[in-house]
PDB file of C-alpha atoms in Angstrom:
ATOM      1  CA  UNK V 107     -99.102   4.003  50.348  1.00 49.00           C
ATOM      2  CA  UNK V 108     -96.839   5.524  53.251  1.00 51.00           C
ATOM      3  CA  UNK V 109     -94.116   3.354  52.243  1.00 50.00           C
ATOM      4  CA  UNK V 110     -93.678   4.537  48.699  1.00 51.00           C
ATOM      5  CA  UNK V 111     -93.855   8.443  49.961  1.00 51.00           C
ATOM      6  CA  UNK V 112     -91.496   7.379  52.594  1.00 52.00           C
ATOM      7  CA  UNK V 113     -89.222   6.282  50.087  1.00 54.00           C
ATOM      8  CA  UNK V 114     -89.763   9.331  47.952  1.00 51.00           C
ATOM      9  CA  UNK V 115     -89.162  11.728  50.726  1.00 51.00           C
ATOM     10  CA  UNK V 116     -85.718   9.866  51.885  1.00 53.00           C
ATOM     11  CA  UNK V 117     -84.572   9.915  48.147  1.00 53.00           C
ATOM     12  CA  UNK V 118     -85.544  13.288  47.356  1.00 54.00           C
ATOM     13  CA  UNK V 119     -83.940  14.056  51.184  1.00 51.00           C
ATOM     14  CA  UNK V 120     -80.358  11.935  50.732  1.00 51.00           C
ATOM     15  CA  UNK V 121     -79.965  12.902  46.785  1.00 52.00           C
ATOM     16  CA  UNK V 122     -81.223  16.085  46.512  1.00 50.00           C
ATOM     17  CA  UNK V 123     -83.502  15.328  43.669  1.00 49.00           C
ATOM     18  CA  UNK V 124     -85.835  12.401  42.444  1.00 46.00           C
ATOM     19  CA  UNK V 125     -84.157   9.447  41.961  1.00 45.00           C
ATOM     20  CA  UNK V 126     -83.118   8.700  38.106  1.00 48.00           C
ATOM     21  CA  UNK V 127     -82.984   5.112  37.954  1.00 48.00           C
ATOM     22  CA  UNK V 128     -86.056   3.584  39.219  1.00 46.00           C
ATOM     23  CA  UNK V 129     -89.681   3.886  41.407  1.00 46.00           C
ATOM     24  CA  UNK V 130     -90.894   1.708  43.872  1.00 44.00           C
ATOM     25  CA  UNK V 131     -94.702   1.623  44.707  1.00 44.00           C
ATOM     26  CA  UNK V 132     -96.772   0.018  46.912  1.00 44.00           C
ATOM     27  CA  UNK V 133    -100.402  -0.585  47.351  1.00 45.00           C
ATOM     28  CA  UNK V 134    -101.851  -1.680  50.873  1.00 48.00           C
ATOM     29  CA  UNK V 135    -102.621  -5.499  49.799  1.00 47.00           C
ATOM     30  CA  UNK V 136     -98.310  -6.114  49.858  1.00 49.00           C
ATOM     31  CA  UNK V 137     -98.518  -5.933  45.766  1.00 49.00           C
ATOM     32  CA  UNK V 138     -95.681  -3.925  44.193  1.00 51.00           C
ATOM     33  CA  UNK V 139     -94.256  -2.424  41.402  1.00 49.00           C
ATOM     34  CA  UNK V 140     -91.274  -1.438  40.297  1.00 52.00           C
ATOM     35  CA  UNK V 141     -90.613   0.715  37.246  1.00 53.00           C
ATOM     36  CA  UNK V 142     -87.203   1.192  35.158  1.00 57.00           C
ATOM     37  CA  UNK V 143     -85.804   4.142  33.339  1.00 59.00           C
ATOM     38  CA  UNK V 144     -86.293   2.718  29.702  1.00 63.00           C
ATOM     39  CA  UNK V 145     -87.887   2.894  26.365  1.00 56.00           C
ATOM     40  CA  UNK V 146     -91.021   2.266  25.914  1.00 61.00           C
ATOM     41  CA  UNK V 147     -92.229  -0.227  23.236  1.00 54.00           C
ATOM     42  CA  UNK V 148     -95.525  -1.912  21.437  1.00 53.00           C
ATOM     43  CA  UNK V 149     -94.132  -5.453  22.514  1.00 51.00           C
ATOM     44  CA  UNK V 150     -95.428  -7.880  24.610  1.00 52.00           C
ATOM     45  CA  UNK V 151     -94.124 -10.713  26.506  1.00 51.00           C
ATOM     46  CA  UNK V 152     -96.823 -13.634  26.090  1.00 51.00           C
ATOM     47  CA  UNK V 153     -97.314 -15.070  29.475  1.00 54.00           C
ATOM     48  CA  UNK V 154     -99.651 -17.913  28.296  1.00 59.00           C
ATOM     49  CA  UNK V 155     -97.620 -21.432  27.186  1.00 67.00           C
ATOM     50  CA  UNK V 156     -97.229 -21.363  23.518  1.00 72.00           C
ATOM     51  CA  UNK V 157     -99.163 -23.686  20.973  1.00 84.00           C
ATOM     52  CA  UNK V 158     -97.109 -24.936  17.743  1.00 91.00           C
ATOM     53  CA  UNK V 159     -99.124 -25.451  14.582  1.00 93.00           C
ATOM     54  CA  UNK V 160     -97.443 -27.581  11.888  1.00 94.00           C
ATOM     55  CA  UNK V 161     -98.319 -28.779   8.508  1.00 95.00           C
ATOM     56  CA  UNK V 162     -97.488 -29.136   5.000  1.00 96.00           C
ATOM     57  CA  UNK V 163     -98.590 -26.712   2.342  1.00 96.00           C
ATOM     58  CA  UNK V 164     -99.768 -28.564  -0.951  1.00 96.00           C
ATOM     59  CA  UNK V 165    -100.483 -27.298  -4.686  1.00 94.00           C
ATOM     60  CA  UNK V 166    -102.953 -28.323  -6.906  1.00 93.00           C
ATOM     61  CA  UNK V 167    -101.352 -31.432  -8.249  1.00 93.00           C
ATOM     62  CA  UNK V 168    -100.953 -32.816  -4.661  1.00 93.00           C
ATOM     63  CA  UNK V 169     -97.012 -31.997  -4.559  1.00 94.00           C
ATOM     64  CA  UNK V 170     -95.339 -29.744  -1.910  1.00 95.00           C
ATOM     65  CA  UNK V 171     -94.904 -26.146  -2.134  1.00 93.00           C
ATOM     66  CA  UNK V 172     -91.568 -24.966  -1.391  1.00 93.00           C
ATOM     67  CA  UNK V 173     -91.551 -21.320  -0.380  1.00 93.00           C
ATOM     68  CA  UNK V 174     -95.426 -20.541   0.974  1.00 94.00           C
ATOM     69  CA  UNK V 175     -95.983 -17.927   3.476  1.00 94.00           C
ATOM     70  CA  UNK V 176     -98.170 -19.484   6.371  1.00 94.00           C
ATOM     71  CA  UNK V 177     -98.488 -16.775   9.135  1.00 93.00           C
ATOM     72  CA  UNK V 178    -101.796 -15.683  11.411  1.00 90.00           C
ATOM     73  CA  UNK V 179    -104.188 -13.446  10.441  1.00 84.00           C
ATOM     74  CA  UNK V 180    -102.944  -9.575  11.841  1.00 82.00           C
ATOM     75  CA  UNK V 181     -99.854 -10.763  13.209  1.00 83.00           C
ATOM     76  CA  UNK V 182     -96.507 -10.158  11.496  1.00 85.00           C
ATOM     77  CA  UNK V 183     -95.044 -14.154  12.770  1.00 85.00           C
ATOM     78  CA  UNK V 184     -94.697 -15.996   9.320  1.00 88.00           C
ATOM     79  CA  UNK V 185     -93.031 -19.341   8.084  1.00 92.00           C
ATOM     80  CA  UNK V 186     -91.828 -20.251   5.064  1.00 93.00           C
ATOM     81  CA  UNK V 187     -92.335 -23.463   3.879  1.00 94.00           C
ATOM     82  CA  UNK V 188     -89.250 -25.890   3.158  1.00 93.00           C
ATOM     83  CA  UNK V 189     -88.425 -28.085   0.274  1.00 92.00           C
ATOM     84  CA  UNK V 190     -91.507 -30.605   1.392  1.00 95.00           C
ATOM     85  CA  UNK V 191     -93.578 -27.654   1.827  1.00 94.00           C
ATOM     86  CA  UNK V 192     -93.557 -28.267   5.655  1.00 96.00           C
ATOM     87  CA  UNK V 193     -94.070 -25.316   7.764  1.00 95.00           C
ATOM     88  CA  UNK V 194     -93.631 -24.962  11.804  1.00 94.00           C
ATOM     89  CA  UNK V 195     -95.235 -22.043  13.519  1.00 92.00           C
ATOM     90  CA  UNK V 196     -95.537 -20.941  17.044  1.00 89.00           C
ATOM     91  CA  UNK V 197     -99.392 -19.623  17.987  1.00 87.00           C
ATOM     92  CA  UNK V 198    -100.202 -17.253  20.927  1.00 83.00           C
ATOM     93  CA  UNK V 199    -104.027 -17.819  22.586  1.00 81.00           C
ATOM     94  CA  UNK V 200    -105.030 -14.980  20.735  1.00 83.00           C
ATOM     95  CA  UNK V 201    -104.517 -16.636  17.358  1.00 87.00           C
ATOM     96  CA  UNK V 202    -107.183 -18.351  15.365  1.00 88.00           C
ATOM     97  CA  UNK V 203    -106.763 -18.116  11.082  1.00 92.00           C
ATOM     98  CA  UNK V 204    -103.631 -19.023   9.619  1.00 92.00           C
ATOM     99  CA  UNK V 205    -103.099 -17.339   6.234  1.00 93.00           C
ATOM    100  CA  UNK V 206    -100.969 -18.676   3.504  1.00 94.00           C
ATOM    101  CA  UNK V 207     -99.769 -16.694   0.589  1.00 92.00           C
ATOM    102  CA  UNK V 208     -97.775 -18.378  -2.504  1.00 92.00           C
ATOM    103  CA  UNK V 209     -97.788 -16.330  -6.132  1.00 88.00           C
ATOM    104  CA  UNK V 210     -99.976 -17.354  -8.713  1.00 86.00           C
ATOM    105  CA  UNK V 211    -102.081 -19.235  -5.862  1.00 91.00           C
ATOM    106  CA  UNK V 212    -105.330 -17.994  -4.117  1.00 91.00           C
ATOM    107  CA  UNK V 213    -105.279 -16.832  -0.803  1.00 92.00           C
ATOM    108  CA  UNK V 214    -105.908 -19.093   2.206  1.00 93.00           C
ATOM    109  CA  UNK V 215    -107.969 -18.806   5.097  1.00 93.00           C
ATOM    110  CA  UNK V 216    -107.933 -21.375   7.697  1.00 92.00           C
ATOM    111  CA  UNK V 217    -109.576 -20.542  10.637  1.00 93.00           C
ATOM    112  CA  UNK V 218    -108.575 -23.245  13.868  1.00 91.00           C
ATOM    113  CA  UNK V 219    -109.419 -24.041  17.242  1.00 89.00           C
ATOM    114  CA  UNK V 220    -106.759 -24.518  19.932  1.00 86.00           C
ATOM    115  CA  UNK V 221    -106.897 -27.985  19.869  1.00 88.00           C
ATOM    116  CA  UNK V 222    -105.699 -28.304  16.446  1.00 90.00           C
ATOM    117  CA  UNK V 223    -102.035 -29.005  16.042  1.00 91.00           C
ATOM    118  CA  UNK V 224    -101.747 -30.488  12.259  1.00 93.00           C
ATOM    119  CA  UNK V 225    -103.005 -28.306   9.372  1.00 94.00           C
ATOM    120  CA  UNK V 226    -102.355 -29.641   6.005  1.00 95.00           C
ATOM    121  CA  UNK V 227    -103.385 -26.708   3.805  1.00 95.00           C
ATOM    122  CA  UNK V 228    -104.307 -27.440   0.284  1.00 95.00           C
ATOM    123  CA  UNK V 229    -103.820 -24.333  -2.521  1.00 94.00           C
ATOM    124  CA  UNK V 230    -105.899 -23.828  -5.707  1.00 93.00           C
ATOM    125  CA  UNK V 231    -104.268 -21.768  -8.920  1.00 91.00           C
ATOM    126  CA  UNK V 232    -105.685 -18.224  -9.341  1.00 86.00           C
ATOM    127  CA  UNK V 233    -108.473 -17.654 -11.654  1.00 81.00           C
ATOM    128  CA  UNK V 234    -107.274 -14.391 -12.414  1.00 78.00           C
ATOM    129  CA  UNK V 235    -104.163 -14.152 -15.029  1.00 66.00           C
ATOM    130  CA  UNK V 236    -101.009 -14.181 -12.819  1.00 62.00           C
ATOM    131  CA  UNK V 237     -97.895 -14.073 -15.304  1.00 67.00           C
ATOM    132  CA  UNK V 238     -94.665 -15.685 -13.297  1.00 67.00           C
ATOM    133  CA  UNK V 239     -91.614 -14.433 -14.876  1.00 72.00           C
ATOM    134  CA  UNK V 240     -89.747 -16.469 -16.463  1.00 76.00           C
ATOM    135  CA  UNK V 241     -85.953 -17.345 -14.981  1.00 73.00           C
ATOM    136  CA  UNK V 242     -83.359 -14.914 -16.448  1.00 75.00           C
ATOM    137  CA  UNK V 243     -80.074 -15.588 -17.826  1.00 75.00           C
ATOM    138  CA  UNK V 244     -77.111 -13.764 -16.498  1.00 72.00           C
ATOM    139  CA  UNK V 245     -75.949 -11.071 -19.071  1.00 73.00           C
ATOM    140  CA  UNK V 246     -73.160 -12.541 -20.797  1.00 73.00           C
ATOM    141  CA  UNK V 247     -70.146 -10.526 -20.963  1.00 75.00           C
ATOM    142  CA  UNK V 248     -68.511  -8.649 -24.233  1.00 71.00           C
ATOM    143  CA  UNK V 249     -66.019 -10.504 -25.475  1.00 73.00           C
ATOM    144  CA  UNK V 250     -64.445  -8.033 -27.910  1.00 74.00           C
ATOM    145  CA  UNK V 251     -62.157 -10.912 -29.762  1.00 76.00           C
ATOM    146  CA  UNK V 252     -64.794 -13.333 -30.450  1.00 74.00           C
ATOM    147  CA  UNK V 253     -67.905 -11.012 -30.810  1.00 62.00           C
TER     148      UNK V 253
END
């Protein structure tokens, strides 16, 4: 504790003011801290060694869906799924129910342990009427001489 209002005192002594660019504290068991002029933020640096959770994402006939959204429950990381509906996601400790999204689909949820490493997720169609729009033609453009 003396050290950090030694510091203070010298700082505030030498420059004239408190010093801009950083703190220094120290407790009495040798721990310290040291904070930096910055912006604070609602990220976090995960600190535990990552898990990756990999699969492929299947429709109702068995084939691969391209383009499903696989992605944890409250979390904003998401993967879309390739051509072969594969999907590659990293997992924190904290995560435990993948969800996965794909229009005209029900909704997914698969909850896991952190053993698991291979989910193969398999989708049902939507009881509930889900029109897909059809694929649209570019406009074609007036041709004044042949129209």
């Amino acid at each position: 504790m003396k050290t950090s209002y030694y510091f203070l005192l010298v700082s505030i002594l030498l420059l004239g003011t408190f010093p801009t660019g950083y703190i220094f504290a120290q407790d009495n068991s040798g721990d310290s801290v040291v904070v930096v002029k910055g912006q604070v933020s609602d990220y976090y640096i995960s600190v535990s060694n990552p898990r990756i959770i990999e699969g492929v994402v299947y429709g109702p006939d068995g084939k691969p869906l391209e383009g499903a959204t696989v992605m944890f429950k409250a979390s904003p990381v998401h993967f879309t799924t390739d051509a072969q509906g594969r999907y590659r996601i990293s997992a924190s400790r904290y995560d435990s129910q993948l969800f996965v999204y794909y229009p005209g689909m029900q909704y997914v949820y698969h909850p896991f342990t952190p053993d698991d490493t291979t989910i193969n997720i398999h989708m049902q169609p939507d009881p509930r009427h889900v029109r897909i729009k059809p694929v649209q033609e570019a406009t074609r453009w007036f041709d004044p001489w042949n129209d």
